[in-house]
Amino acid sequence: MSSDDPIHDVLDRWHQHLKGQLPGGLDALLHEDCIFLSPVVFSPQRGREISKLYLSAAANVLPGDEAASTPATNDDEHGKFRYTKKIAQGHHAMLEFETMVGEVSVNGVDIITCDDEGWITEFKVMMRPYKALDAVREQMAAMMEKLAAG
């Protein structure tokens, strides 16, 4: 693993963003042509603005019962979004996460790809089990509608 791999800086800035500490927020992370791949929408979502909309909606849905700008970092904060595993090399990262949505346990993976300049060019979310995907789909649809109207 090389410390010159651009993904490491991207992940540092991603975690800053999750804590609400990244100047510029998602605009400072997402490439203008970023592609977002949702676990519930078949077609890729293309562009920074739609990618921001999906990621903002997810930030409001995935923490579980209460939205929190800071994801939990240990198992003591049951129900809040937390990353449990990380694989990162070159231009790619896979971050496994866990959270609760209502009474449903959600397990998923964020797959992040960046370019040489440190912009996220692709953000893919995969999720399990089906019951979790169904719960997230319902809440994401409502949140997307709310954010798009706001």
Coordinates of C-alpha atoms in Angstrom, one line a residue:
M1 CA 0.0 0.0 0.0
S2 CA 1.4 3.3 -1.0
S3 CA 0.7 6.5 0.9
D4 CA 0.6 8.2 -2.5
D5 CA -2.7 6.4 -3.2
P6 CA -5.2 9.2 -3.7
I7 CA -8.0 7.2 -2.1
H8 CA -6.5 7.8 1.4
D9 CA -6.9 11.6 1.2
V10 CA -10.4 11.1 -0.2
L11 CA -11.4 8.9 2.7
D12 CA -9.9 11.4 5.2
R13 CA -12.0 14.2 3.6
W14 CA -15.1 11.9 3.4
H15 CA -14.9 11.3 7.2
Q16 CA -14.4 15.0 7.8
H17 CA -17.6 15.6 5.7
L18 CA -19.5 13.1 7.8
K19 CA -18.5 15.0 10.9
G20 CA -19.6 18.3 9.3
Q21 CA -16.0 19.5 9.3
L22 CA -15.2 19.6 5.6
P23 CA -15.2 23.2 4.2
G24 CA -17.4 23.0 1.0
G25 CA -19.0 19.7 2.0
L26 CA -19.9 17.4 -0.8
D27 CA -18.9 20.1 -3.4
A28 CA -15.3 19.6 -2.2
L29 CA -15.5 15.9 -2.7
L30 CA -17.6 15.0 -5.7
H31 CA -16.4 15.3 -9.3
E32 CA -18.8 17.4 -11.4
D33 CA -19.4 14.2 -13.5
C34 CA -19.7 11.9 -10.4
I35 CA -21.8 8.8 -10.9
F36 CA -24.0 7.6 -8.0
L37 CA -25.2 4.0 -8.1
S38 CA -28.0 3.3 -5.7
P39 CA -29.1 -0.1 -4.4
V40 CA -32.7 0.7 -5.2
V41 CA -32.5 2.6 -8.5
F42 CA -31.5 0.6 -11.6
S43 CA -30.0 3.4 -13.7
P44 CA -26.8 5.2 -12.7
Q45 CA -27.4 8.8 -11.5
R46 CA -25.0 11.1 -13.3
G47 CA -23.6 14.4 -12.0
R48 CA -22.6 16.2 -8.8
E49 CA -26.0 17.6 -8.0
I50 CA -28.0 14.4 -8.2
S51 CA -25.2 12.5 -6.4
K52 CA -25.3 15.2 -3.6
L53 CA -29.1 14.7 -3.4
Y54 CA -28.8 11.0 -2.9
L55 CA -26.0 11.2 -0.4
S56 CA -27.8 14.0 1.6
A57 CA -30.9 11.9 1.7
A58 CA -28.9 8.9 2.9
A59 CA -27.3 11.0 5.6
N60 CA -30.8 11.7 6.9
V61 CA -32.2 8.2 6.6
L62 CA -29.3 5.8 7.5
P63 CA -28.3 7.0 11.0
G64 CA -31.4 5.2 12.2
D65 CA -34.0 6.6 14.6
E66 CA -32.3 9.9 15.0
A67 CA -30.3 11.8 12.4
A68 CA -26.7 12.5 13.5
S69 CA -24.0 14.4 11.7
T70 CA -21.4 12.3 13.4
P71 CA -21.5 8.6 12.7
A72 CA -20.9 6.3 15.6
T73 CA -17.4 4.9 15.7
N74 CA -17.9 2.1 18.1
D75 CA -20.4 -0.6 19.0
D76 CA -21.6 1.3 22.1
E77 CA -23.8 3.5 20.0
H78 CA -26.3 0.9 18.8
G79 CA -28.5 2.1 16.0
K80 CA -26.3 4.8 14.6
F81 CA -24.5 4.6 11.4
R82 CA -20.9 3.3 11.7
Y83 CA -18.2 2.0 9.4
T84 CA -17.0 -1.4 10.5
K85 CA -14.4 -2.4 7.9
K86 CA -12.3 -0.6 5.3
I87 CA -10.3 -1.7 2.3
A88 CA -8.5 1.1 0.4
Q89 CA -5.9 1.1 -2.3
G90 CA -5.0 3.1 -5.3
H91 CA -8.2 4.8 -6.5
H92 CA -10.7 2.6 -4.8
A93 CA -12.2 2.0 -1.3
M94 CA -14.8 -0.3 0.1
L95 CA -16.3 0.7 3.4
E96 CA -18.7 -1.7 5.2
F97 CA -21.3 -0.1 7.4
E98 CA -24.0 -1.0 9.9
T99 CA -27.0 1.0 11.2
M100 CA -30.6 0.6 12.2
V101 CA -33.6 1.9 10.3
G102 CA -36.5 1.7 12.7
E103 CA -36.3 -1.9 14.0
V104 CA -34.4 -3.2 10.9
S105 CA -30.7 -3.9 11.0
V106 CA -29.0 -2.6 7.9
N107 CA -25.6 -3.9 6.6
G108 CA -24.0 -2.4 3.5
V109 CA -21.0 -1.3 1.6
D110 CA -20.0 2.0 0.1
I111 CA -17.7 1.6 -2.9
I112 CA -15.8 4.8 -3.7
T113 CA -13.7 5.5 -6.7
C114 CA -11.6 8.6 -7.1
D115 CA -9.4 10.2 -9.8
D116 CA -5.8 11.3 -9.5
E117 CA -6.8 14.8 -8.3
G118 CA -8.8 13.3 -5.3
W119 CA -12.3 13.8 -6.7
I120 CA -14.9 11.1 -6.1
T121 CA -15.9 9.9 -9.6
E122 CA -18.2 7.1 -8.6
F123 CA -20.1 6.3 -5.4
K124 CA -21.8 2.9 -5.2
V125 CA -24.0 1.6 -2.4
M126 CA -24.8 -2.0 -1.9
M127 CA -27.1 -3.2 1.0
R128 CA -28.5 -6.3 2.7
P129 CA -30.7 -8.0 3.8
Y130 CA -33.7 -7.5 1.5
K131 CA -35.8 -6.3 4.5
A132 CA -33.3 -3.6 5.2
L133 CA -33.2 -2.6 1.5
D134 CA -37.0 -2.3 1.5
A135 CA -37.0 -0.2 4.7
V136 CA -34.3 2.1 3.3
R137 CA -36.0 2.4 -0.1
E138 CA -39.2 3.7 1.5
Q139 CA -37.5 6.3 3.7
M140 CA -35.1 7.4 0.9
A141 CA -38.0 8.0 -1.5
A142 CA -39.7 10.2 1.1
M143 CA -36.5 12.1 1.9
M144 CA -35.6 12.6 -1.7
E145 CA -39.0 14.1 -2.3
K146 CA -38.6 16.4 0.7
L147 CA -35.1 17.5 -0.3
A148 CA -36.0 18.1 -3.9
A149 CA -38.9 20.3 -2.9
G150 CA -36.9 22.2 -0.3

